[in-house]
PDB file of C-alpha atoms and ligand atoms in Angstrom:
ATOM      1  CA  MET A  29      24.294   6.863   8.503  1.00 65.00           C
ATOM      2  CA  LYS A  30      26.835   4.174   7.557  1.00 73.00           C
ATOM      3  CA  THR A  31      26.338   2.440   4.228  1.00 72.00           C
ATOM      4  CA  THR A  32      28.696   0.078   2.471  1.00 73.00           C
ATOM      5  CA  THR A  33      26.691   0.276  -0.736  1.00 77.00           C
ATOM      6  CA  LEU A  34      27.465   2.502  -3.690  1.00 82.00           C
ATOM      7  CA  ILE A  35      24.655   3.186  -6.120  1.00 89.00           C
ATOM      8  CA  ASN A  36      25.638   4.415  -9.546  1.00 89.00           C
ATOM      9  CA  LYS A  37      23.529   5.303 -12.544  1.00 89.00           C
ATOM     10  CA  GLU A  38      24.034   1.918 -14.212  1.00 92.00           C
ATOM     11  CA  ASP A  39      22.520   0.102 -11.227  1.00 95.00           C
ATOM     12  CA  LYS A  40      19.008  -1.223 -11.594  1.00 97.00           C
ATOM     13  CA  LEU A  41      17.247  -0.531  -8.338  1.00 98.00           C
ATOM     14  CA  VAL A  42      13.965  -2.050  -7.189  1.00 98.00           C
ATOM     15  CA  VAL A  43      12.410  -0.694  -4.002  1.00 98.00           C
ATOM     16  CA  LEU A  44       9.607  -2.365  -2.049  1.00 98.00           C
ATOM     17  CA  THR A  45       7.709  -0.325   0.543  1.00 98.00           C
ATOM     18  CA  GLY A  46       5.011  -1.206   3.056  1.00 97.00           C
ATOM     19  CA  ALA A  47       2.836   0.448   5.665  1.00 95.00           C
ATOM     20  CA  GLY A  48       5.882   1.501   7.761  1.00 96.00           C
ATOM     21  CA  ILE A  49       6.982   4.131   5.238  1.00 98.00           C
ATOM     22  CA  SER A  50       3.685   5.979   5.741  1.00 97.00           C
ATOM     23  CA  ALA A  51       3.703   5.640   9.552  1.00 95.00           C
ATOM     24  CA  GLU A  52       5.433   9.015   9.994  1.00 97.00           C
ATOM     25  CA  SER A  53       2.698  10.610   7.872  1.00 97.00           C
ATOM     26  CA  GLY A  54       0.247   9.500  10.567  1.00 94.00           C
ATOM     27  CA  ILE A  55      -1.208   6.371   8.942  1.00 91.00           C
ATOM     28  CA  LYS A  56      -1.220   3.380  11.220  1.00 85.00           C
ATOM     29  CA  THR A  57       0.580   0.235  10.117  1.00 84.00           C
ATOM     30  CA  PHE A  58      -1.152  -3.068  10.014  1.00 75.00           C
ATOM     31  CA  ARG A  59       0.248  -4.943  12.942  1.00 66.00           C
ATOM     32  CA  ASP A  60       0.860  -2.099  15.332  1.00 58.00           C
ATOM     33  CA  SER A  61       0.108  -4.186  18.375  1.00 55.00           C
ATOM     34  CA  ASP A  62      -2.577  -6.806  18.358  1.00 57.00           C
ATOM     35  CA  GLY A  63      -2.854  -7.958  14.746  1.00 56.00           C
ATOM     36  CA  LEU A  64      -5.809  -5.617  14.198  1.00 64.00           C
ATOM     37  CA  TRP A  65      -6.006  -2.936  11.507  1.00 68.00           C
ATOM     38  CA  GLU A  66      -7.517   0.211  13.069  1.00 68.00           C
ATOM     39  CA  ASN A  67      -9.407  -2.037  15.546  1.00 74.00           C
ATOM     40  CA  HIS A  68     -10.764  -4.386  12.885  1.00 78.00           C
ATOM     41  CA  SER A  69      -9.711  -7.926  12.080  1.00 84.00           C
ATOM     42  CA  ILE A  70      -8.594  -8.629   8.514  1.00 79.00           C
ATOM     43  CA  GLU A  71     -11.393 -11.175   8.154  1.00 81.00           C
ATOM     44  CA  ASP A  72     -14.020  -8.485   8.831  1.00 85.00           C
ATOM     45  CA  VAL A  73     -12.819  -5.818   6.409  1.00 89.00           C
ATOM     46  CA  ALA A  74     -10.185  -7.017   3.961  1.00 91.00           C
ATOM     47  CA  THR A  75     -11.412 -10.180   2.280  1.00 94.00           C
ATOM     48  CA  PRO A  76     -13.871 -10.780  -0.597  1.00 96.00           C
ATOM     49  CA  SER A  77     -16.085 -12.821   1.746  1.00 95.00           C
ATOM     50  CA  ALA A  78     -16.274  -9.901   4.210  1.00 95.00           C
ATOM     51  CA  PHE A  79     -17.696  -7.763   1.385  1.00 95.00           C
ATOM     52  CA  THR A  80     -20.239 -10.444   0.476  1.00 94.00           C
ATOM     53  CA  ARG A  81     -21.241 -10.853   4.125  1.00 93.00           C
ATOM     54  CA  ASP A  82     -21.458  -7.198   5.170  1.00 92.00           C
ATOM     55  CA  PRO A  83     -20.573  -4.663   2.452  1.00 94.00           C
ATOM     56  CA  SER A  84     -21.728  -1.757   4.636  1.00 91.00           C
ATOM     57  CA  LEU A  85     -19.222  -2.603   7.355  1.00 90.00           C
ATOM     58  CA  VAL A  86     -16.424  -2.911   4.784  1.00 94.00           C
ATOM     59  CA  TRP A  87     -17.431   0.435   3.257  1.00 94.00           C
ATOM     60  CA  ASP A  88     -17.547   2.149   6.671  1.00 90.00           C
ATOM     61  CA  PHE A  89     -13.977   0.987   7.195  1.00 91.00           C
ATOM     62  CA  TYR A  90     -12.653   2.148   3.794  1.00 93.00           C
ATOM     63  CA  ALA A  91     -14.587   5.434   3.859  1.00 93.00           C
ATOM     64  CA  ALA A  92     -12.819   6.171   7.160  1.00 91.00           C
ATOM     65  CA  ARG A  93      -9.420   5.210   5.648  1.00 92.00           C
ATOM     66  CA  TYR A  94     -10.144   7.385   2.591  1.00 94.00           C
ATOM     67  CA  ASN A  95     -11.105  10.404   4.682  1.00 93.00           C
ATOM     68  CA  GLN A  96      -8.041   9.938   6.882  1.00 92.00           C
ATOM     69  CA  ILE A  97      -5.715   9.784   3.875  1.00 93.00           C
ATOM     70  CA  LEU A  98      -7.115  13.067   2.524  1.00 94.00           C
ATOM     71  CA  GLU A  99      -5.694  14.701   5.654  1.00 95.00           C
ATOM     72  CA  VAL A 100      -2.118  13.396   5.486  1.00 96.00           C
ATOM     73  CA  LYS A 101       1.003  14.311   3.522  1.00 98.00           C
ATOM     74  CA  PRO A 102       4.077  12.435   2.284  1.00 98.00           C
ATOM     75  CA  ASN A 103       7.021  12.413   4.723  1.00 98.00           C
ATOM     76  CA  PRO A 104      10.813  12.665   4.185  1.00 98.00           C
ATOM     77  CA  GLY A 105      10.988   8.900   3.420  1.00 98.00           C
ATOM     78  CA  HIS A 106       8.636   9.278   0.431  1.00 98.00           C
ATOM     79  CA  TYR A 107      10.525  12.353  -0.808  1.00 98.00           C
ATOM     80  CA  ALA A 108      13.914  10.610  -0.501  1.00 98.00           C
ATOM     81  CA  LEU A 109      12.671   7.858  -2.840  1.00 98.00           C
ATOM     82  CA  LYS A 110      11.486  10.464  -5.331  1.00 98.00           C
ATOM     83  CA  GLN A 111      15.008  11.951  -5.228  1.00 97.00           C
ATOM     84  CA  LEU A 112      16.484   8.506  -5.903  1.00 97.00           C
ATOM     85  CA  GLU A 113      14.159   8.126  -8.905  1.00 97.00           C
ATOM     86  CA  ASP A 114      15.254  11.518 -10.241  1.00 97.00           C
ATOM     87  CA  HIS A 115      18.846  10.256 -10.056  1.00 95.00           C
ATOM     88  CA  LEU A 116      18.337   6.811 -11.626  1.00 96.00           C
ATOM     89  CA  GLY A 117      15.482   7.490 -14.072  1.00 96.00           C
ATOM     90  CA  ASP A 118      14.158   4.311 -15.682  1.00 96.00           C
ATOM     91  CA  ASN A 119      16.643   2.204 -13.724  1.00 97.00           C
ATOM     92  CA  PHE A 120      14.452   2.885 -10.692  1.00 98.00           C
ATOM     93  CA  LEU A 121      11.264   0.995  -9.902  1.00 98.00           C
ATOM     94  CA  LEU A 122       9.161   1.455  -6.780  1.00 98.00           C
ATOM     95  CA  ILE A 123       6.769  -1.320  -5.781  1.00 98.00           C
ATOM     96  CA  THR A 124       4.440  -0.462  -2.932  1.00 98.00           C
ATOM     97  CA  GLN A 125       2.010  -2.526  -0.908  1.00 97.00           C
ATOM     98  CA  ASN A 126       0.444   0.710   0.301  1.00 96.00           C
ATOM     99  CA  ILE A 127      -2.913   1.871  -0.917  1.00 96.00           C
ATOM    100  CA  ASP A 128      -2.539   5.452   0.319  1.00 96.00           C
ATOM    101  CA  GLY A 129      -1.155   7.059  -2.869  1.00 97.00           C
ATOM    102  CA  LEU A 130       1.513   8.981  -0.893  1.00 98.00           C
ATOM    103  CA  HIS A 131       4.382   7.954  -3.187  1.00 98.00           C
ATOM    104  CA  ARG A 132       2.524   9.446  -6.162  1.00 98.00           C
ATOM    105  CA  LEU A 133       1.760  12.548  -4.122  1.00 98.00           C
ATOM    106  CA  ALA A 134       5.483  12.894  -3.347  1.00 98.00           C
ATOM    107  CA  GLY A 135       6.136  12.925  -7.115  1.00 98.00           C
ATOM    108  CA  SER A 136       7.296   9.335  -7.726  1.00 98.00           C
ATOM    109  CA  LYS A 137       6.419   8.224 -11.269  1.00 98.00           C
ATOM    110  CA  ASN A 138       7.757   4.691 -11.699  1.00 98.00           C
ATOM    111  CA  VAL A 139       5.446   3.233  -9.069  1.00 98.00           C
ATOM    112  CA  LEU A 140       3.556  -0.048  -9.109  1.00 98.00           C
ATOM    113  CA  GLU A 141       0.752  -0.099  -6.549  1.00 98.00           C
ATOM    114  CA  MET A 142       0.527  -3.872  -6.243  1.00 98.00           C
ATOM    115  CA  HIS A 143      -2.360  -3.784  -3.751  1.00 97.00           C
ATOM    116  CA  GLY A 144      -4.365  -1.154  -5.624  1.00 98.00           C
ATOM    117  CA  SER A 145      -5.327   2.289  -4.474  1.00 97.00           C
ATOM    118  CA  ILE A 146      -7.832   3.766  -2.047  1.00 96.00           C
ATOM    119  CA  ASP A 147      -8.863   6.466  -4.526  1.00 96.00           C
ATOM    120  CA  LYS A 148     -10.345   4.055  -7.083  1.00 98.00           C
ATOM    121  CA  CYS A 149     -13.319   1.672  -7.067  1.00 98.00           C
ATOM    122  CA  TYR A 150     -15.005  -0.734  -9.466  1.00 98.00           C
ATOM    123  CA  CYS A 151     -18.317  -2.585  -9.656  1.00 98.00           C
ATOM    124  CA  ASN A 152     -18.107  -6.163  -8.358  1.00 96.00           C
ATOM    125  CA  LYS A 153     -20.384  -7.307 -11.199  1.00 97.00           C
ATOM    126  CA  CYS A 154     -19.736  -5.343 -14.425  1.00 98.00           C
ATOM    127  CA  GLU A 155     -16.295  -3.973 -13.361  1.00 98.00           C
ATOM    128  CA  LYS A 156     -17.160  -0.393 -14.364  1.00 98.00           C
ATOM    129  CA  THR A 157     -14.633   1.894 -12.667  1.00 98.00           C
ATOM    130  CA  ILE A 158     -15.457   4.963 -10.582  1.00 98.00           C
ATOM    131  CA  SER A 159     -13.485   7.215  -8.244  1.00 98.00           C
ATOM    132  CA  THR A 160     -13.851   6.673  -4.502  1.00 97.00           C
ATOM    133  CA  ALA A 161     -14.677  10.381  -4.188  1.00 96.00           C
ATOM    134  CA  ASP A 162     -17.721   9.841  -6.452  1.00 97.00           C
ATOM    135  CA  VAL A 163     -18.872   6.808  -4.464  1.00 96.00           C
ATOM    136  CA  ILE A 164     -18.455   8.499  -1.091  1.00 94.00           C
ATOM    137  CA  ALA A 165     -20.286  11.616  -2.296  1.00 92.00           C
ATOM    138  CA  HIS A 166     -23.508   9.551  -2.092  1.00 90.00           C
ATOM    139  CA  ARG A 167     -22.865   8.291   1.441  1.00 88.00           C
ATOM    140  CA  PRO A 168     -25.599   9.268   3.947  1.00 83.00           C
ATOM    141  CA  ALA A 169     -24.296  11.912   6.312  1.00 74.00           C
ATOM    142  CA  SER A 170     -24.819  10.143   9.622  1.00 62.00           C
ATOM    143  CA  ASN A 171     -25.570   6.685  10.920  1.00 55.00           C
ATOM    144  CA  SER A 172     -28.054   8.039  13.450  1.00 49.00           C
ATOM    145  CA  LYS A 173     -30.312   8.901  10.492  1.00 49.00           C
ATOM    146  CA  THR A 174     -30.371   5.307   9.285  1.00 49.00           C
ATOM    147  CA  GLU A 175     -31.208   4.152  12.800  1.00 50.00           C
ATOM    148  CA  ARG A 176     -34.169   6.543  12.977  1.00 48.00           C
ATOM    149  CA  TYR A 177     -35.503   5.766   9.502  1.00 48.00           C
ATOM    150  CA  PRO A 178     -35.647   1.999   8.931  1.00 47.00           C
ATOM    151  CA  SER A 179     -36.553   2.541   5.251  1.00 46.00           C
ATOM    152  CA  ILE A 180     -33.108   4.019   4.686  1.00 49.00           C
ATOM    153  CA  LEU A 181     -31.624   1.064   6.550  1.00 51.00           C
ATOM    154  CA  LYS A 182     -33.451  -1.335   4.212  1.00 50.00           C
ATOM    155  CA  ASN A 183     -31.734   0.374   1.286  1.00 57.00           C
ATOM    156  CA  LYS A 184     -28.454   0.823   3.085  1.00 61.00           C
ATOM    157  CA  HIS A 185     -26.416  -0.484   0.149  1.00 65.00           C
ATOM    158  CA  GLN A 186     -28.033   1.999  -2.169  1.00 84.00           C
ATOM    159  CA  TRP A 187     -25.317   4.621  -1.918  1.00 91.00           C
ATOM    160  CA  PHE A 188     -22.543   2.327  -3.217  1.00 95.00           C
ATOM    161  CA  LYS A 189     -24.662   0.572  -5.880  1.00 95.00           C
ATOM    162  CA  CYS A 190     -23.300   0.572  -9.419  1.00 96.00           C
ATOM    163  CA  SER A 191     -25.052   3.064 -11.714  1.00 95.00           C
ATOM    164  CA  LYS A 192     -25.017   0.593 -14.639  1.00 96.00           C
ATOM    165  CA  CYS A 193     -26.097  -2.721 -13.108  1.00 96.00           C
ATOM    166  CA  SER A 194     -27.280  -4.373  -9.893  1.00 93.00           C
ATOM    167  CA  GLY A 195     -23.696  -4.813  -8.645  1.00 95.00           C
ATOM    168  CA  LEU A 196     -21.970  -2.967  -5.818  1.00 96.00           C
ATOM    169  CA  ASN A 197     -19.018  -0.608  -6.090  1.00 97.00           C
ATOM    170  CA  ARG A 198     -16.038  -1.809  -4.071  1.00 98.00           C
ATOM    171  CA  PRO A 199     -12.621  -0.286  -3.371  1.00 98.00           C
ATOM    172  CA  ASP A 200      -9.979  -1.157  -5.987  1.00 98.00           C
ATOM    173  CA  ILE A 201      -7.855  -2.764  -3.312  1.00 97.00           C
ATOM    174  CA  ILE A 202      -6.367  -6.238  -3.305  1.00 97.00           C
ATOM    175  CA  TRP A 203      -7.934  -8.072  -0.410  1.00 95.00           C
ATOM    176  CA  PHE A 204      -6.496 -11.159   1.254  1.00 92.00           C
ATOM    177  CA  GLY A 205      -7.004 -14.108  -1.090  1.00 93.00           C
ATOM    178  CA  GLU A 206      -6.920 -11.928  -4.259  1.00 96.00           C
ATOM    179  CA  ILE A 207      -4.075 -11.777  -6.763  1.00 97.00           C
ATOM    180  CA  PRO A 208      -1.924  -8.610  -6.602  1.00 97.00           C
ATOM    181  CA  TYR A 209      -1.548  -6.318  -9.619  1.00 98.00           C
ATOM    182  CA  HIS A 210       1.534  -6.125 -11.890  1.00 98.00           C
ATOM    183  CA  LEU A 211       3.060  -9.468 -10.817  1.00 98.00           C
ATOM    184  CA  ASP A 212       4.524 -10.289 -14.257  1.00 98.00           C
ATOM    185  CA  GLU A 213       6.307  -6.959 -14.510  1.00 98.00           C
ATOM    186  CA  ILE A 214       7.469  -7.172 -10.900  1.00 98.00           C
ATOM    187  CA  ILE A 215       8.994 -10.607 -11.361  1.00 98.00           C
ATOM    188  CA  ALA A 216      10.756  -9.533 -14.569  1.00 98.00           C
ATOM    189  CA  ARG A 217      12.279  -6.508 -12.787  1.00 98.00           C
ATOM    190  CA  LEU A 218      13.319  -8.587  -9.750  1.00 98.00           C
ATOM    191  CA  ARG A 219      15.239 -10.914 -12.072  1.00 97.00           C
ATOM    192  CA  GLU A 220      17.343  -8.112 -13.505  1.00 97.00           C
ATOM    193  CA  CYS A 221      17.819  -5.718 -10.587  1.00 98.00           C
ATOM    194  CA  THR A 222      21.291  -5.208  -9.126  1.00 97.00           C
ATOM    195  CA  ILE A 223      20.104  -3.654  -5.856  1.00 97.00           C
ATOM    196  CA  PHE A 224      16.910  -4.407  -3.933  1.00 98.00           C
ATOM    197  CA  LEU A 225      15.863  -2.013  -1.194  1.00 98.00           C
ATOM    198  CA  VAL A 226      13.015  -2.797   1.191  1.00 98.00           C
ATOM    199  CA  ALA A 227      11.533  -0.279   3.643  1.00 98.00           C
ATOM    200  CA  GLY A 228       8.731  -0.317   6.202  1.00 97.00           C
ATOM    201  CA  THR A 229       7.322  -3.778   5.693  1.00 96.00           C
ATOM    202  CA  SER A 230       7.009  -6.643   8.151  1.00 93.00           C
ATOM    203  CA  GLY A 231       7.848  -9.310   5.554  1.00 91.00           C
ATOM    204  CA  VAL A 232       4.727 -11.225   6.499  1.00 89.00           C
ATOM    205  CA  VAL A 233       2.263 -10.496   3.672  1.00 87.00           C
ATOM    206  CA  TYR A 234       2.793 -12.717   0.611  1.00 90.00           C
ATOM    207  CA  PRO A 235       3.709 -12.622  -2.226  1.00 94.00           C
ATOM    208  CA  ALA A 236       5.472  -9.284  -1.475  1.00 94.00           C
ATOM    209  CA  ALA A 237       7.444 -10.930   1.329  1.00 93.00           C
ATOM    210  CA  GLN A 238       9.035 -13.209  -1.282  1.00 96.00           C
ATOM    211  CA  PHE A 239      10.469 -10.436  -3.481  1.00 98.00           C
ATOM    212  CA  LEU A 240      13.543  -9.958  -1.289  1.00 97.00           C
ATOM    213  CA  LEU A 241      14.659 -13.569  -1.607  1.00 96.00           C
ATOM    214  CA  MET A 242      13.797 -13.620  -5.314  1.00 97.00           C
ATOM    215  CA  ALA A 243      15.994 -10.584  -6.009  1.00 98.00           C
ATOM    216  CA  LYS A 244      18.813 -11.976  -3.875  1.00 97.00           C
ATOM    217  CA  GLN A 245      18.724 -15.322  -5.663  1.00 97.00           C
ATOM    218  CA  HIS A 246      19.127 -13.457  -8.951  1.00 97.00           C
ATOM    219  CA  GLY A 247      22.240 -11.722  -7.670  1.00 97.00           C
ATOM    220  CA  ALA A 248      20.975  -8.411  -6.281  1.00 97.00           C
ATOM    221  CA  LYS A 249      22.536  -6.758  -3.265  1.00 97.00           C
ATOM    222  CA  THR A 250      19.841  -6.389  -0.579  1.00 97.00           C
ATOM    223  CA  ILE A 251      19.342  -3.414   1.746  1.00 97.00           C
ATOM    224  CA  GLY A 252      16.599  -3.022   4.365  1.00 97.00           C
ATOM    225  CA  ILE A 253      15.220  -0.234   6.562  1.00 98.00           C
ATOM    226  CA  ASN A 254      12.645  -1.058   9.237  1.00 97.00           C
ATOM    227  CA  LEU A 255      11.661  -0.136  12.757  1.00 96.00           C
ATOM    228  CA  ASP A 256      11.809  -3.770  13.889  1.00 94.00           C
ATOM    229  CA  ALA A 257      13.648  -6.615  12.218  1.00 94.00           C
ATOM    230  CA  PRO A 258      11.243  -7.973   9.570  1.00 93.00           C
ATOM    231  CA  MET A 259      10.448 -11.692   9.304  1.00 91.00           C
ATOM    232  CA  ASN A 260      12.828 -12.121   6.351  1.00 93.00           C
ATOM    233  CA  VAL A 261      15.726 -10.084   7.823  1.00 94.00           C
ATOM    234  CA  ASP A 262      18.137 -12.999   7.258  1.00 95.00           C
ATOM    235  CA  PHE A 263      18.122 -12.243   3.523  1.00 96.00           C
ATOM    236  CA  ILE A 264      19.060  -8.581   4.032  1.00 97.00           C
ATOM    237  CA  GLU A 265      22.785  -7.878   3.625  1.00 96.00           C
ATOM    238  CA  GLU A 266      22.740  -4.271   4.871  1.00 96.00           C
ATOM    239  CA  PHE A 267      20.048  -3.659   7.492  1.00 97.00           C
ATOM    240  CA  HIS A 268      19.310  -0.251   9.047  1.00 97.00           C
ATOM    241  CA  GLN A 269      17.024  -0.371  12.065  1.00 97.00           C
ATOM    242  CA  GLY A 270      14.923   2.744  12.686  1.00 98.00           C
ATOM    243  CA  LYS A 271      12.407   5.069  11.068  1.00 98.00           C
ATOM    244  CA  SER A 272      12.452   5.304   7.289  1.00 98.00           C
ATOM    245  CA  GLY A 273      11.749   9.056   7.476  1.00 98.00           C
ATOM    246  CA  ASP A 274      15.013   9.501   9.399  1.00 98.00           C
ATOM    247  CA  ILE A 275      17.178   6.916   7.660  1.00 97.00           C
ATOM    248  CA  LEU A 276      16.220   7.146   3.972  1.00 98.00           C
ATOM    249  CA  PRO A 277      17.032  10.848   3.436  1.00 97.00           C
ATOM    250  CA  SER A 278      20.586  10.489   4.770  1.00 95.00           C
ATOM    251  CA  LEU A 279      21.222   7.215   2.925  1.00 96.00           C
ATOM    252  CA  VAL A 280      19.928   8.643  -0.356  1.00 96.00           C
ATOM    253  CA  LYS A 281      22.110  11.730   0.107  1.00 94.00           C
ATOM    254  CA  LYS A 282      25.179   9.456   0.438  1.00 93.00           C
ATOM    255  CA  TRP A 283      24.146   7.289  -2.507  1.00 92.00           C
ATOM    256  CA  ILE A 284      23.621  10.067  -5.001  1.00 89.00           C
ATOM    257  CA  GLU A 285      26.352  12.557  -4.067  1.00 82.00           C
TER     258      GLU A 285
HETATM  259  P1  NAD B   6       2.794  -4.122   8.327  1.00 91.38           P
HETATM  260  O1  NAD B   6       1.905  -3.192   9.060  1.00 91.38           O
HETATM  261  O2  NAD B   6       2.576  -5.585   8.444  1.00 91.38           O
HETATM  262  O3  NAD B   6       4.291  -3.828   8.811  1.00 91.38           O
HETATM  263  C1  NAD B   6       4.776  -2.518   8.913  1.00 91.38           C
HETATM  264  C2  NAD B   6       6.258  -2.590   9.258  1.00 91.38           C
HETATM  265  O4  NAD B   6       6.745  -1.254   9.276  1.00 91.38           O
HETATM  266  C3  NAD B   6       6.550  -3.197  10.631  1.00 91.38           C
HETATM  267  O5  NAD B   6       7.550  -4.194  10.474  1.00 91.38           O
HETATM  268  C4  NAD B   6       7.091  -2.024  11.465  1.00 91.38           C
HETATM  269  O6  NAD B   6       8.147  -2.388  12.318  1.00 91.38           O
HETATM  270  C5  NAD B   6       7.593  -1.090  10.393  1.00 91.38           C
HETATM  271  N1  NAD B   6       7.538   0.327  10.742  1.00 91.38           N
HETATM  272  C6  NAD B   6       6.632   0.987  11.501  1.00 91.38           C
HETATM  273  N2  NAD B   6       6.915   2.296  11.535  1.00 91.38           N
HETATM  274  C7  NAD B   6       8.016   2.475  10.756  1.00 91.38           C
HETATM  275  C8  NAD B   6       8.795   3.604  10.371  1.00 91.38           C
HETATM  276  N3  NAD B   6       8.492   4.841  10.794  1.00 91.38           N
HETATM  277  N4  NAD B   6       9.855   3.409   9.554  1.00 91.38           N
HETATM  278  C9  NAD B   6      10.183   2.157   9.114  1.00 91.38           C
HETATM  279  N5  NAD B   6       9.497   1.063   9.462  1.00 91.38           N
HETATM  280  C10 NAD B   6       8.419   1.212  10.252  1.00 91.38           C
HETATM  281  O7  NAD B   6       2.800  -3.626   6.855  1.00 91.38           O
HETATM  282  P2  NAD B   6       3.010  -4.359   5.468  1.00 91.38           P
HETATM  283  O8  NAD B   6       4.152  -5.292   5.584  1.00 91.38           O
HETATM  284  O9  NAD B   6       3.054  -3.255   4.471  1.00 91.38           O
HETATM  285  O10 NAD B   6       1.671  -5.205   5.256  1.00 91.38           O
HETATM  286  C11 NAD B   6       0.433  -4.608   5.521  1.00 91.38           C
HETATM  287  C12 NAD B   6      -0.627  -4.754   4.468  1.00 91.38           C
HETATM  288  O11 NAD B   6      -1.686  -3.860   4.846  1.00 91.38           O
HETATM  289  C13 NAD B   6      -0.204  -4.309   3.101  1.00 91.38           C
HETATM  290  O12 NAD B   6      -0.737  -5.226   2.225  1.00 91.38           O
HETATM  291  C14 NAD B   6      -0.854  -2.943   2.869  1.00 91.38           C
HETATM  292  O13 NAD B   6      -1.548  -2.915   1.644  1.00 91.38           O
HETATM  293  C15 NAD B   6      -1.920  -2.806   3.944  1.00 91.38           C
HETATM  294  N6  NAD B   6      -1.814  -1.503   4.674  1.00 91.38           N
HETATM  295  C16 NAD B   6      -1.582  -0.361   3.965  1.00 91.38           C
HETATM  296  C17 NAD B   6      -1.434   0.856   4.618  1.00 91.38           C
HETATM  297  C18 NAD B   6      -1.138   2.082   3.801  1.00 91.38           C
HETATM  298  O14 NAD B   6      -1.491   2.150   2.627  1.00 91.38           O
HETATM  299  N7  NAD B   6      -0.489   3.102   4.371  1.00 91.38           N
HETATM  300  C19 NAD B   6      -1.543   0.917   6.009  1.00 91.38           C
HETATM  301  C20 NAD B   6      -1.799  -0.284   6.720  1.00 91.38           C
HETATM  302  C21 NAD B   6      -1.936  -1.495   6.028  1.00 91.38           C
HETATM  303 ZN1   ZN B   7     -22.030  -2.626 -12.436  1.00 91.38          ZN
END
């Protein structure tokens, strides 16, 4: 893998990852083909108004995502970034748009999950936090049961009700229209980084799509890895087209040897 970049220990590296880095672990990306996420439109499952309109549908979607993620493992792309962190220490920061927790599972420590995490929930009224595992433990086993017993259907929100108030537990995930986590820290780190690396993101979802340009305008060298050219490819100085699980390990090996 050809790279014109040298990374030394004094460099301040910020990495941004998206759904593409987890694709080789078996988790589908967002815009695989038709703009749908696992056959659902964003409007139906990933907005605050979707949860107000039909919380059961939203929960069916995230319970399926949660159960799927329990089955998957980090891939060589995640592990290569952990190796880079071991090399750079506190000069390394990983920002991810992913909610799957695979970077943490691979051992990465300096990670900001700007869109939250599938393994946590909070009440939409009193904000009491709870693990997704604890919420899902109360989920009725099968939908056929609710169809046969209308009384269960009437109380169909019961299983994800908050234990403290009349609110509903929801996934601790940033939905479209909500403000991402850690933005102040992210912006401060983008201002001072010397290298910005972006992997597996389409460059379509804002504000994350803006980080590349922000870092570049503050003088960082920009490197990108993606299966297809992302929307903001014009701001990437060194672009590697392909799978992050193939490309990242060999690049990282060159950078840290
Ligand atoms: P996206 O789905 O819009 O884009 C994914 C990008 O990854 C595409 O440009 C694609 O070409 C590229 N890609 C696919 N396979 C790849 C591979 N093996 N190696 C490198 N690149 C690959 O994803 P996004 O830009 O992250 O935006 C999606 C939003 O949806 C995010 O906000 C995220 O929170 C959410 N999401 C998360 C997950 C997850 O946690 N794993 C999965 C789907 C969606
Ligand atoms: Zn509550």
